[in-house]
mmCIF file with all atom_site columns, C-alpha atoms in Angstrom:
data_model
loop_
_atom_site.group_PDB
_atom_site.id
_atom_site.type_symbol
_atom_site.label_atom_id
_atom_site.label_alt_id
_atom_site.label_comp_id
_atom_site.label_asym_id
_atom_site.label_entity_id
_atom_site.label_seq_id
_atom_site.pdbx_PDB_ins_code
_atom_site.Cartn_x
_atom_site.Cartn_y
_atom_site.Cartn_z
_atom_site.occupancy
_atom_site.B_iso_or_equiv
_atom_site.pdbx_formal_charge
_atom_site.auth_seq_id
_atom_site.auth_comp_id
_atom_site.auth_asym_id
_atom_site.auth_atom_id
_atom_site.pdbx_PDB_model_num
ATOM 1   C CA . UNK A 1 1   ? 89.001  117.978 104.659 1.00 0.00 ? 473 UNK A CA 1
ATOM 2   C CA . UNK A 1 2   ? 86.230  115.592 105.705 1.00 0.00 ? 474 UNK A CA 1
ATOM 3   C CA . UNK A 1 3   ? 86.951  112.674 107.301 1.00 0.00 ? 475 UNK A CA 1
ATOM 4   C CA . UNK A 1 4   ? 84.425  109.372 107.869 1.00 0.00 ? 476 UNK A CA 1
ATOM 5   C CA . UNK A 1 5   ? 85.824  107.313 110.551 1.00 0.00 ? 477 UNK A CA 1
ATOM 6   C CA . UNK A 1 6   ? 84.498  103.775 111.402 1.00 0.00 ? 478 UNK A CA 1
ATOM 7   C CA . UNK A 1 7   ? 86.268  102.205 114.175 1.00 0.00 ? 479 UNK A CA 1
ATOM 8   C CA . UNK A 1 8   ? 84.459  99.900  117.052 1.00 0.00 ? 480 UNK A CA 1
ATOM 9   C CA . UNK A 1 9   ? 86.424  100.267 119.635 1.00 0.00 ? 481 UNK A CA 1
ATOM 10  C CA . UNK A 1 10  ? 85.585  103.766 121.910 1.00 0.00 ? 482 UNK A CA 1
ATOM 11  C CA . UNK A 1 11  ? 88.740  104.626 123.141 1.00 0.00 ? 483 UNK A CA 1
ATOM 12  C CA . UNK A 1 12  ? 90.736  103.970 119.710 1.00 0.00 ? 484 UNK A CA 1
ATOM 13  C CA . UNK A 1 13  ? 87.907  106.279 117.523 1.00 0.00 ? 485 UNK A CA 1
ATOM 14  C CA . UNK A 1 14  ? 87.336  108.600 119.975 1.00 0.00 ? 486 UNK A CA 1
ATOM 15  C CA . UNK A 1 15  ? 91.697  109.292 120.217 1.00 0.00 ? 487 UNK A CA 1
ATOM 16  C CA . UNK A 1 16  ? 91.135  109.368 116.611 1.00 0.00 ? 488 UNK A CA 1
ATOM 17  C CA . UNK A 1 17  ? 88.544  112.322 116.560 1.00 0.00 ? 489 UNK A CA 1
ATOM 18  C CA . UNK A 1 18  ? 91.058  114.234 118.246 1.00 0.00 ? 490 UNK A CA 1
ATOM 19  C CA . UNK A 1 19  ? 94.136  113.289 116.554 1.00 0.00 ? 491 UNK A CA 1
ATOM 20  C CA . UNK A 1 20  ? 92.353  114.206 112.964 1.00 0.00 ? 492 UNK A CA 1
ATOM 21  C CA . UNK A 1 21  ? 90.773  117.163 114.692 1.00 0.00 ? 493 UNK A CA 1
ATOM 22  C CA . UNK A 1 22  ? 94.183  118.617 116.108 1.00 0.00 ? 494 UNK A CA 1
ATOM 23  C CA . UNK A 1 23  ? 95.725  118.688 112.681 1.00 0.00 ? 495 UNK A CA 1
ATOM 24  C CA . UNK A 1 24  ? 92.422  120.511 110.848 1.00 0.00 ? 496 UNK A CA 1
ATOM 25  C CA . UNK A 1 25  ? 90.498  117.285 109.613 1.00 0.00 ? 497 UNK A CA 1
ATOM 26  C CA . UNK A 1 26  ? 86.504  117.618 110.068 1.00 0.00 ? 498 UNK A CA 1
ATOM 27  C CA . UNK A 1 27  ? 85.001  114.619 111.095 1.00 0.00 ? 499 UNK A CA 1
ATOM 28  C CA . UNK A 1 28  ? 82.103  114.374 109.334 1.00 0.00 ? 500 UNK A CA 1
ATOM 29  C CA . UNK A 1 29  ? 81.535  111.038 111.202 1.00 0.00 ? 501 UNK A CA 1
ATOM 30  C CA . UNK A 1 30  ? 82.837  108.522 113.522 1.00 0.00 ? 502 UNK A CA 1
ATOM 31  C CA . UNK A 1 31  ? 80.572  105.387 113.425 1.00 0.00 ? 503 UNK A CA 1
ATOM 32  C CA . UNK A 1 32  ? 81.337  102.018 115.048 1.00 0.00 ? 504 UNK A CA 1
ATOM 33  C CA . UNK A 1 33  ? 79.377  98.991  112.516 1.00 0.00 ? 505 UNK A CA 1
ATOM 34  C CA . UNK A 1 34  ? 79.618  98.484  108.784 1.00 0.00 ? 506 UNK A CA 1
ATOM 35  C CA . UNK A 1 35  ? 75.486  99.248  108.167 1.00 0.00 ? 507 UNK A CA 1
ATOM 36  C CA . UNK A 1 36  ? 76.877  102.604 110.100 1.00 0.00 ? 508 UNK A CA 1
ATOM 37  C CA . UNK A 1 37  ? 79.594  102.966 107.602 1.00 0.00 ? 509 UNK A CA 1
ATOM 38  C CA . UNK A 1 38  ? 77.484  102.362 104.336 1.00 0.00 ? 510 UNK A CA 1
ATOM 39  C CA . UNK A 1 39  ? 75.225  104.665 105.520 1.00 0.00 ? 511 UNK A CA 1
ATOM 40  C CA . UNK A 1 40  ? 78.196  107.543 105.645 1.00 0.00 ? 512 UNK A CA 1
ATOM 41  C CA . UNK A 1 41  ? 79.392  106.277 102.976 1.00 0.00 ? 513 UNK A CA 1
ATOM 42  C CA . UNK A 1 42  ? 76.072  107.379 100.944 1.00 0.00 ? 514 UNK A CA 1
ATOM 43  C CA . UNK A 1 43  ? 75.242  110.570 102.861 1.00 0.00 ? 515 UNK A CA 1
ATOM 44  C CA . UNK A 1 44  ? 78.095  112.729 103.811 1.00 0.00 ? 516 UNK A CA 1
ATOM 45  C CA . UNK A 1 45  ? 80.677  112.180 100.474 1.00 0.00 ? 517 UNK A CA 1
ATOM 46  C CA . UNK A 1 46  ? 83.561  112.384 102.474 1.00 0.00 ? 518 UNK A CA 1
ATOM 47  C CA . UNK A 1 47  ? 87.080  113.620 101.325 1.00 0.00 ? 519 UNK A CA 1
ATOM 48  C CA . UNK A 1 48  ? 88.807  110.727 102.728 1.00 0.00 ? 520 UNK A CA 1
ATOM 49  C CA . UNK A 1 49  ? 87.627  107.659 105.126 1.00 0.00 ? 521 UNK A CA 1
ATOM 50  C CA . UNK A 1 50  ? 89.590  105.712 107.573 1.00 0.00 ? 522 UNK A CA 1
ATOM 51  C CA . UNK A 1 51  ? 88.209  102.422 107.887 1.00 0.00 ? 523 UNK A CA 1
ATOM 52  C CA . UNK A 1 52  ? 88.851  99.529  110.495 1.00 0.00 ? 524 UNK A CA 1
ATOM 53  C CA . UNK A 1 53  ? 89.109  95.967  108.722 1.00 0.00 ? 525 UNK A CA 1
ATOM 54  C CA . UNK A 1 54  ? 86.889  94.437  111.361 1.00 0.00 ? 526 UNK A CA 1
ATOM 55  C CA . UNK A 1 55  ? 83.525  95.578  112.307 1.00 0.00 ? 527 UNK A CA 1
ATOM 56  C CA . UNK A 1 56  ? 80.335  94.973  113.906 1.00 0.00 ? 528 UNK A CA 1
ATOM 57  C CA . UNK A 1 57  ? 77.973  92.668  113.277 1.00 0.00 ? 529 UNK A CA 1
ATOM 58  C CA . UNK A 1 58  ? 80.122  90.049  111.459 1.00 0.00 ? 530 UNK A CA 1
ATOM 59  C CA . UNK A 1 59  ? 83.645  91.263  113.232 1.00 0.00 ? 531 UNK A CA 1
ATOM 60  C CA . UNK A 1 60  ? 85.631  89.614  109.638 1.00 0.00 ? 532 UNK A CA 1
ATOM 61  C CA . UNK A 1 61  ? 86.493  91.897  107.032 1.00 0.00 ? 533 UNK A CA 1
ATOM 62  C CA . UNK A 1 62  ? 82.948  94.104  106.830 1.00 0.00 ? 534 UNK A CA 1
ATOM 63  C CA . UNK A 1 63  ? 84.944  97.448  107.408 1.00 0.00 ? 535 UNK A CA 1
ATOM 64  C CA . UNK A 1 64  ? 86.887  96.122  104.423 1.00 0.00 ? 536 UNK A CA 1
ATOM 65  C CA . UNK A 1 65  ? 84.023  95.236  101.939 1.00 0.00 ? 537 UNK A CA 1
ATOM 66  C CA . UNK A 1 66  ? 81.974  98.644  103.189 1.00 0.00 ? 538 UNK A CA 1
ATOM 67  C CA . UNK A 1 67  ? 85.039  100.680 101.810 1.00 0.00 ? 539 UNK A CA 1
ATOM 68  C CA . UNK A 1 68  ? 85.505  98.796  98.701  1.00 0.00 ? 540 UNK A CA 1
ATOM 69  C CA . UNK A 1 69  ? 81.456  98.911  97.518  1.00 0.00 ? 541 UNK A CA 1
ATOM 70  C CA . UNK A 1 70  ? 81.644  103.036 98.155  1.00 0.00 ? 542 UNK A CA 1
ATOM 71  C CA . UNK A 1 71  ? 85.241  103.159 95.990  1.00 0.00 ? 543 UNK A CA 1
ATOM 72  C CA . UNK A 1 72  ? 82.794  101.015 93.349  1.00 0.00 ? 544 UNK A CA 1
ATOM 73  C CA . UNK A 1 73  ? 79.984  103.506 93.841  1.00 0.00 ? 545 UNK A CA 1
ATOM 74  C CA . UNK A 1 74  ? 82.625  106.354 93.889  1.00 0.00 ? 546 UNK A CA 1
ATOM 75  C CA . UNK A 1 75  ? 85.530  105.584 91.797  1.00 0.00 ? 547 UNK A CA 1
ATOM 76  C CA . UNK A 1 76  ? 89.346  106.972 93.535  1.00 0.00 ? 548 UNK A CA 1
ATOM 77  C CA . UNK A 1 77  ? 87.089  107.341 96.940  1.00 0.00 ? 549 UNK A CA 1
ATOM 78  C CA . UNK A 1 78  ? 90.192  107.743 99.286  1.00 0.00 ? 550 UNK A CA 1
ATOM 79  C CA . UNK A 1 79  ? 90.474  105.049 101.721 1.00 0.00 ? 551 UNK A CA 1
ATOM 80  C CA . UNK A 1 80  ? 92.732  104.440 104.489 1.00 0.00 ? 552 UNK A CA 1
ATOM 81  C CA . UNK A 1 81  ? 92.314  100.959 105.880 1.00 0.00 ? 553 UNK A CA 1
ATOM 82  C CA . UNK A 1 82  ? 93.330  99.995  109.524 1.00 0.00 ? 554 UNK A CA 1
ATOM 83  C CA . UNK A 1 83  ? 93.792  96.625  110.399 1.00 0.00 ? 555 UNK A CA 1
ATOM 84  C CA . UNK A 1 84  ? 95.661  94.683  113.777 1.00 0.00 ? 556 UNK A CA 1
ATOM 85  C CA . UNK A 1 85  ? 97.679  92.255  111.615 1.00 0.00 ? 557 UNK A CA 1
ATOM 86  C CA . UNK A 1 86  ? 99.088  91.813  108.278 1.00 0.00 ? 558 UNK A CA 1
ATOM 87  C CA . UNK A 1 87  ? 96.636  90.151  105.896 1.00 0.00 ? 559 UNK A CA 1
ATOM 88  C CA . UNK A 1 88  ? 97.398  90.411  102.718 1.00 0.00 ? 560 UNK A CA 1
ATOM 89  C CA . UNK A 1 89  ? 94.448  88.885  101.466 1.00 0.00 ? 561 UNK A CA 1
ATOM 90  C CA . UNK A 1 90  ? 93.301  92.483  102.523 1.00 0.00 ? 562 UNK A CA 1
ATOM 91  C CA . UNK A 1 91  ? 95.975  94.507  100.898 1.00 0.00 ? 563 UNK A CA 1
ATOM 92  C CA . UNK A 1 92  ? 95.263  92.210  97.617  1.00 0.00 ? 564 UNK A CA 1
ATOM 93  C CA . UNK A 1 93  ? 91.585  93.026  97.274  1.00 0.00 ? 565 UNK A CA 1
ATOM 94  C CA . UNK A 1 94  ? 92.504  96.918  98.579  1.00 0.00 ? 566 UNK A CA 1
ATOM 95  C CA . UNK A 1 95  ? 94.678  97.001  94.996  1.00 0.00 ? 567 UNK A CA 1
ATOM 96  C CA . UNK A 1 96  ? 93.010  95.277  93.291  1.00 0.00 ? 568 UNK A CA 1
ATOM 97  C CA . UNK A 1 97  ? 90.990  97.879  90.820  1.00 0.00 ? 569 UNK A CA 1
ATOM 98  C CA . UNK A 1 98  ? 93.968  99.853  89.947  1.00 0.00 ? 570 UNK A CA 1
ATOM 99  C CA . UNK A 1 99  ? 93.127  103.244 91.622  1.00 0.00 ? 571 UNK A CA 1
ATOM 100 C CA . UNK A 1 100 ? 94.771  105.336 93.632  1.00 0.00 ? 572 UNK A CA 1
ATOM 101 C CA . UNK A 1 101 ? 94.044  106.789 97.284  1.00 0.00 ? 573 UNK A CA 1
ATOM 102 C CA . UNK A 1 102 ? 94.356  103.712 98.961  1.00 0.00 ? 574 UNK A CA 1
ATOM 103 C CA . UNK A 1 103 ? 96.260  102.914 102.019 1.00 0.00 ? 575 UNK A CA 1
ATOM 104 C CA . UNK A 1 104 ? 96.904  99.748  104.486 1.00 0.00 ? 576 UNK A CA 1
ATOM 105 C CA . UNK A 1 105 ? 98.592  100.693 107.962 1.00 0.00 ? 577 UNK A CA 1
ATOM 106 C CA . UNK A 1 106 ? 98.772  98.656  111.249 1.00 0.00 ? 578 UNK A CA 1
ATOM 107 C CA . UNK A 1 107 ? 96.813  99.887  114.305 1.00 0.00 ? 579 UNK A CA 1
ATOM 108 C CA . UNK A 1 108 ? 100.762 100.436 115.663 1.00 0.00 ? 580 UNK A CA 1
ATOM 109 C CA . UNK A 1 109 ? 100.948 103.421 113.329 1.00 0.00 ? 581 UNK A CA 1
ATOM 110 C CA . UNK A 1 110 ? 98.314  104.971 114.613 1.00 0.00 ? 582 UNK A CA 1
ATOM 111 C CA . UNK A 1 111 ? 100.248 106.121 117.989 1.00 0.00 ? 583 UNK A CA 1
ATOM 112 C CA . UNK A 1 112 ? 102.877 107.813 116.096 1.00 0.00 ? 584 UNK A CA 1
ATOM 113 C CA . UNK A 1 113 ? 100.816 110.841 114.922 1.00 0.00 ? 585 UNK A CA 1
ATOM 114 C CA . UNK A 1 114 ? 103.042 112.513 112.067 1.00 0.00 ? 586 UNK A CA 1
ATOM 115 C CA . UNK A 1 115 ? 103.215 108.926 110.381 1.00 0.00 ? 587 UNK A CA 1
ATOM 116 C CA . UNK A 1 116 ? 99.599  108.506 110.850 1.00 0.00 ? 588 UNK A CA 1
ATOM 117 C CA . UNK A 1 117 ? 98.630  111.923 109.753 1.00 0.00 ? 589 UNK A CA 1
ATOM 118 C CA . UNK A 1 118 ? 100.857 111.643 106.853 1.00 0.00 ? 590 UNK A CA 1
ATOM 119 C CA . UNK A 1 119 ? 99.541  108.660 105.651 1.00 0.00 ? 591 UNK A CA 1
ATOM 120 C CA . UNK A 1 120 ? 95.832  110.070 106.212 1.00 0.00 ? 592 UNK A CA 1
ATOM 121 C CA . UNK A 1 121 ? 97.071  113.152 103.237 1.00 0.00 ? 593 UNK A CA 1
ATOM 122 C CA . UNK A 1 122 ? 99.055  111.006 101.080 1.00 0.00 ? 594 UNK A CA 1
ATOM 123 C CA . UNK A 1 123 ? 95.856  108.774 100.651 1.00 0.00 ? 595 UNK A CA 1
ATOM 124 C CA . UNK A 1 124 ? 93.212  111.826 100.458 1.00 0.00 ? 596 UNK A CA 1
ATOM 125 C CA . UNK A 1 125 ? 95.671  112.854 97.987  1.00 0.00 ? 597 UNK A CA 1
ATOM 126 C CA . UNK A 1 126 ? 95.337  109.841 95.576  1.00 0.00 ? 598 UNK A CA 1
ATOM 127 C CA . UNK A 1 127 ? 98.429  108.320 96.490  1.00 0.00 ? 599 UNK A CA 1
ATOM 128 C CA . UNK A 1 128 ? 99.138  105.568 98.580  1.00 0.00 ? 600 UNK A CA 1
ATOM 129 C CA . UNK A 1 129 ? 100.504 104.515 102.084 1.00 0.00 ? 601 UNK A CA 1
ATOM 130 C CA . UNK A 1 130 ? 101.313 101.057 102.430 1.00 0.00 ? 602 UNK A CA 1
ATOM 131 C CA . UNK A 1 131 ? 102.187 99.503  105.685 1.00 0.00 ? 603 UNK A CA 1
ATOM 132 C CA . UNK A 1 132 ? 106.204 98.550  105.383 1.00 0.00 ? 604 UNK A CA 1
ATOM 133 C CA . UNK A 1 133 ? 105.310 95.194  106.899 1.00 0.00 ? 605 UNK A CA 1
ATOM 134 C CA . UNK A 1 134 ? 102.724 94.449  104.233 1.00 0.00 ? 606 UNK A CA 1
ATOM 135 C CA . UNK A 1 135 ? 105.435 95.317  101.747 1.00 0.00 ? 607 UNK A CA 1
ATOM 136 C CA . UNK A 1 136 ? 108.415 93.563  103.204 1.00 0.00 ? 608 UNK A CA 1
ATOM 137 C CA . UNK A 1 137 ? 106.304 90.725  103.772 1.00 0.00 ? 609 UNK A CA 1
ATOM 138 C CA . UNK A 1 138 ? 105.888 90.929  100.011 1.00 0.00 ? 610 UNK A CA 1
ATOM 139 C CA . UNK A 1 139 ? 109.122 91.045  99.286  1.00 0.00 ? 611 UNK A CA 1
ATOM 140 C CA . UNK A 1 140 ? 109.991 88.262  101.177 1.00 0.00 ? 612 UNK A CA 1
ATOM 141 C CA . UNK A 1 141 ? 107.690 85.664  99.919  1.00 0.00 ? 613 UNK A CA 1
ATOM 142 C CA . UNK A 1 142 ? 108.843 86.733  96.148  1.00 0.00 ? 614 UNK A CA 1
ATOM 143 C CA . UNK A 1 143 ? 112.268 87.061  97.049  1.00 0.00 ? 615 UNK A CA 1
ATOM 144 C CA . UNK A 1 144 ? 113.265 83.366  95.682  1.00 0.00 ? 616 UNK A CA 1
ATOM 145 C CA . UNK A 1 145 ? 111.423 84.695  91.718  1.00 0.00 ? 617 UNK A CA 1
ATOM 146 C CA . UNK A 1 146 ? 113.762 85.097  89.284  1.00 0.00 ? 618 UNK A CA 1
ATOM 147 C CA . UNK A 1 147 ? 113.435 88.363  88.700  1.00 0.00 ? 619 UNK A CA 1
ATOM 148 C CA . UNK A 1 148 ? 113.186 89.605  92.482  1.00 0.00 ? 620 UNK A CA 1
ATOM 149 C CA . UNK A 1 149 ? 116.896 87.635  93.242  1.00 0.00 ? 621 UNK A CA 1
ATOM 150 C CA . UNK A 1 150 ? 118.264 89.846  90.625  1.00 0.00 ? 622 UNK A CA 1
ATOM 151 C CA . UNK A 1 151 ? 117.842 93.200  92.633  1.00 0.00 ? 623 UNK A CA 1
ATOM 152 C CA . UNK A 1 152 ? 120.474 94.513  94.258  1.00 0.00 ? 624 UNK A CA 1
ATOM 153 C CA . UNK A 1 153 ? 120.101 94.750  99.124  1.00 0.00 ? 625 UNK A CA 1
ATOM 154 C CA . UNK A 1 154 ? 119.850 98.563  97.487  1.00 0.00 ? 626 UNK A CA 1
ATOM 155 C CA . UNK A 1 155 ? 117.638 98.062  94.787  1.00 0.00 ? 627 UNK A CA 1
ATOM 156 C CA . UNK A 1 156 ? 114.887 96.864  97.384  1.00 0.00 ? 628 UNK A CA 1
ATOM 157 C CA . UNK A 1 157 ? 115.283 99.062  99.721  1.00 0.00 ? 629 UNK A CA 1
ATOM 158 C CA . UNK A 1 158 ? 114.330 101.723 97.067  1.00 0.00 ? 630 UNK A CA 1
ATOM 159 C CA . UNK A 1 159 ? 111.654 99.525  95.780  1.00 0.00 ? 631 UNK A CA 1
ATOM 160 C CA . UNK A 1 160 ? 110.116 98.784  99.577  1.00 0.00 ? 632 UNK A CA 1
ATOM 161 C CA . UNK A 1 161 ? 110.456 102.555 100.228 1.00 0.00 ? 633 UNK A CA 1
ATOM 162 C CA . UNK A 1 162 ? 108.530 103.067 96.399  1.00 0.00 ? 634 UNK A CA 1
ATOM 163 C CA . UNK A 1 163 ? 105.870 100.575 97.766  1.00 0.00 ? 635 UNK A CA 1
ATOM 164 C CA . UNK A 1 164 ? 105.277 102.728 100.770 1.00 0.00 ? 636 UNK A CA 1
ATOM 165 C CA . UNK A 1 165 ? 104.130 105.600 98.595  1.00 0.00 ? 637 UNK A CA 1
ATOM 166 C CA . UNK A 1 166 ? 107.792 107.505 98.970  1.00 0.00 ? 638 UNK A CA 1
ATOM 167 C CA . UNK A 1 167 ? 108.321 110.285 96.130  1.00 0.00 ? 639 UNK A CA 1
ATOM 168 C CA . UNK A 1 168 ? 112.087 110.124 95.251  1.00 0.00 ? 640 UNK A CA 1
ATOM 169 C CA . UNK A 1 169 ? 113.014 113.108 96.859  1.00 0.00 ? 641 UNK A CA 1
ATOM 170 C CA . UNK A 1 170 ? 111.482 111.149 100.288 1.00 0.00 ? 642 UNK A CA 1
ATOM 171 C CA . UNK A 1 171 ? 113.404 108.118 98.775  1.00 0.00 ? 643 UNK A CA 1
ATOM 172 C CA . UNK A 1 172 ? 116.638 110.077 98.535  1.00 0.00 ? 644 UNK A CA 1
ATOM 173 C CA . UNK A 1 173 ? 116.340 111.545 101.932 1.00 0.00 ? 645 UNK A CA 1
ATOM 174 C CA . UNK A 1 174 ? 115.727 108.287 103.858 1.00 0.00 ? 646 UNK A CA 1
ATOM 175 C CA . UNK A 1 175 ? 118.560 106.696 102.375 1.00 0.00 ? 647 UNK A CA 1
ATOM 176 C CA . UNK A 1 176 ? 120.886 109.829 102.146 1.00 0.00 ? 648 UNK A CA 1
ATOM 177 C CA . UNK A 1 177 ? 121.814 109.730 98.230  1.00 0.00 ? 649 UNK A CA 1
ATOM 178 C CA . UNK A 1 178 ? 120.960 111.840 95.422  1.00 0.00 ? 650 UNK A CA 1
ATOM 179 C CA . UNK A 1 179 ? 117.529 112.479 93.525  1.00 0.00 ? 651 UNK A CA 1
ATOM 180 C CA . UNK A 1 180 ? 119.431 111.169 90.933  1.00 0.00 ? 652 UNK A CA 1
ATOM 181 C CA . UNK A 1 181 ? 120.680 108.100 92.301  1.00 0.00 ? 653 UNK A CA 1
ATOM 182 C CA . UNK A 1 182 ? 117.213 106.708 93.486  1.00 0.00 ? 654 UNK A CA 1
ATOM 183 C CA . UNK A 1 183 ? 116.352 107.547 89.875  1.00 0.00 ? 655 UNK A CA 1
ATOM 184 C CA . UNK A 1 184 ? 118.881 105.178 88.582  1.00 0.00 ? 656 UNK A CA 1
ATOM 185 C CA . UNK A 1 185 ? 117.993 102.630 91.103  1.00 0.00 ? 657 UNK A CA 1
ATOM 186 C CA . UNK A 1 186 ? 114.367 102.777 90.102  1.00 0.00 ? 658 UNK A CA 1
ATOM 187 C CA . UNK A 1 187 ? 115.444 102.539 86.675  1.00 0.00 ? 659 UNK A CA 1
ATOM 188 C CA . UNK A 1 188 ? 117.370 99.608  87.286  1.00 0.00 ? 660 UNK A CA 1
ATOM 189 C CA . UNK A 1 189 ? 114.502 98.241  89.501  1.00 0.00 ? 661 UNK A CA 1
ATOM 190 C CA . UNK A 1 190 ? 111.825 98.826  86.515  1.00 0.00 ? 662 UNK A CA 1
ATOM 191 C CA . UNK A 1 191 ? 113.769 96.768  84.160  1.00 0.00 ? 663 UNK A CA 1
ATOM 192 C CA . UNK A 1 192 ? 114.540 94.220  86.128  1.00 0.00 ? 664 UNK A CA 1
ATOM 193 C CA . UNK A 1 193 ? 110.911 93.885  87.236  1.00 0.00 ? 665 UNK A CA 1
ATOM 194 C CA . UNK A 1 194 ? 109.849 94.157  82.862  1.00 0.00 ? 666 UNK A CA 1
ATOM 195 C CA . UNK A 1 195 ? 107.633 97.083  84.507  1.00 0.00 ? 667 UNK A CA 1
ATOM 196 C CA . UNK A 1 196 ? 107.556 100.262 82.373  1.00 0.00 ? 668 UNK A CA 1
ATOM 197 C CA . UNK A 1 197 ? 108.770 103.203 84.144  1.00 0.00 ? 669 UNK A CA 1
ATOM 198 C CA . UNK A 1 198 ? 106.188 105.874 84.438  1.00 0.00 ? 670 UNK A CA 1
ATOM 199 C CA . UNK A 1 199 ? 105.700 109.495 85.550  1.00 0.00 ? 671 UNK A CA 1
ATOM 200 C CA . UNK A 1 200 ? 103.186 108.789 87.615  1.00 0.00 ? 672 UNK A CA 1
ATOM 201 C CA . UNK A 1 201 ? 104.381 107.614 91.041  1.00 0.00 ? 673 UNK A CA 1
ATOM 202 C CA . UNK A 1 202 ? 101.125 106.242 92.274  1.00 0.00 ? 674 UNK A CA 1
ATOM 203 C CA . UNK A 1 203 ? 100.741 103.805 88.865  1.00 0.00 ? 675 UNK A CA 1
ATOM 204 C CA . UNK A 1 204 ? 103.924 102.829 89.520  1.00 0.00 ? 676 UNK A CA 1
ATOM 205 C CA . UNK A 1 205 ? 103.878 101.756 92.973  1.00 0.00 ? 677 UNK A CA 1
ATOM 206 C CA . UNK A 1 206 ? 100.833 100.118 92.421  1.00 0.00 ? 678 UNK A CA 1
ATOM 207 C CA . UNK A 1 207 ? 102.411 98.021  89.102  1.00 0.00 ? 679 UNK A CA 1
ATOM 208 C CA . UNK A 1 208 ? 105.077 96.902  91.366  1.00 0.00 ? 680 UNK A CA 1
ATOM 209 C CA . UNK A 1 209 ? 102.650 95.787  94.780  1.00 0.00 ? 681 UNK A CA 1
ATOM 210 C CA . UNK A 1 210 ? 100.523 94.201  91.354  1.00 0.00 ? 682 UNK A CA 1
ATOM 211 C CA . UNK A 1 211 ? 103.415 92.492  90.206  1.00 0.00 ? 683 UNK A CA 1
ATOM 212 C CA . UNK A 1 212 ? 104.800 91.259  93.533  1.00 0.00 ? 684 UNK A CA 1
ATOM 213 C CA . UNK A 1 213 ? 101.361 90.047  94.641  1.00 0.00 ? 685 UNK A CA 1
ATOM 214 C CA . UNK A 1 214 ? 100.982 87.843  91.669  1.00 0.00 ? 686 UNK A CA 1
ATOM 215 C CA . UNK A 1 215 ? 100.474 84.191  92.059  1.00 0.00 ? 687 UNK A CA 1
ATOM 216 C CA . UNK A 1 216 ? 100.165 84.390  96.327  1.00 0.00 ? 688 UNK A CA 1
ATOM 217 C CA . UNK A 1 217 ? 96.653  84.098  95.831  1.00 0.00 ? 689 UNK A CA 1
#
């Protein structure tokens, strides 16, 4: 799997390269500024690309808007976005056409490897990995809507663990209960929400991070 890396700071990209390397990703490049980035972007097709918000010349979001003009030029290009904080302005415009293989994770996640890696597959996959601090954050500033007071301390921890890109049999594992039970919950959680269930896990996680994003903007 081929893997375009844009990060500016050495030591972080180059423990990167060897992170992706040791679990069988080919790094088809590892490039430090956003002109760098667009340029991968149009040469190599990569499989997947893990993307630093913040890069060189502007230091804002140009990592950010470099990603999100290839997924444009490439519909469902996978993208993995890394980013020091929580902005959600960021996960918002990361969502915001609809398609899978997208992913937000703090630079924290990085130094747990499995979690990382994980995330890195679930996203090349065309599913998605969302930071659990983006989503509780989420949850939190919609927790006073209607609709969001009337799930259950259960109910959202099914529907944070949904957010994160969790299949049910993940769900079910994390919270030790049945693959039926998280079923029920998200069910329960669906209605509630007046979000049609769907087979599809990575439409519906993305319905519910649309739904809870509404009106923050």
């Amino acid at each position: 799997m081929r893997v375009v890396l844009a990060e500016d700071l050495f030591l972080l990209r180059d423990g990167l390269v060897r992170m992706l390397e040791a679990y069988d990703f080919e790094i088809a490049a590892a490039v430090e500024t956003g002109p760098e980035l667009t340029r991968a972007f149009a040469e190599l097709e990569p499989d997947v690309a893990v993307v630093d918000v913040r890069l060189p010349p502007s230091h804002t979001d140009e990592g950010l808007q470099c990603a999100l003009a290839a997924r444009r030029a490439r519909p469902g290009l996978p993208v993995l976005v890394l980013s020091q904080h929580v902005e959600q302005l960021y996960a918002r415009e990361l969502l915001a056409d609809g398609n899978g293989g997208i992913g937000y994770l703090l630079k924290d996640r990085v130094f747990d490897a499995d979690q990382f890696i994980d995330a890195v597959r679930r996203v090349a996959a065309g599913g998605t990995a969302m930071d659990p601090q983006v989503i509780s954050q989420l949850l939190t500033r919609r927790s006073q809507d209607k609709p969001m007071g009337g799930l259950t301390p259960r109910e959202r921890e099914v529907m944070e663990l949904m957010a994160q890109g969790r299949s049910n049999a993940a769900i079910a594992s994390q919270m030790v209960i049945t693959e039926r039970a998280v079923a029920k919950h998200t069910s329960n959680i669906f209605g509630k929400l007046g979000l049609p269930p769907s087979d599809d896990d990575n439409r519906r996680v993305l319905a519910v991070l649309a739904y809870l994003d509404r009106g923050q903007g």
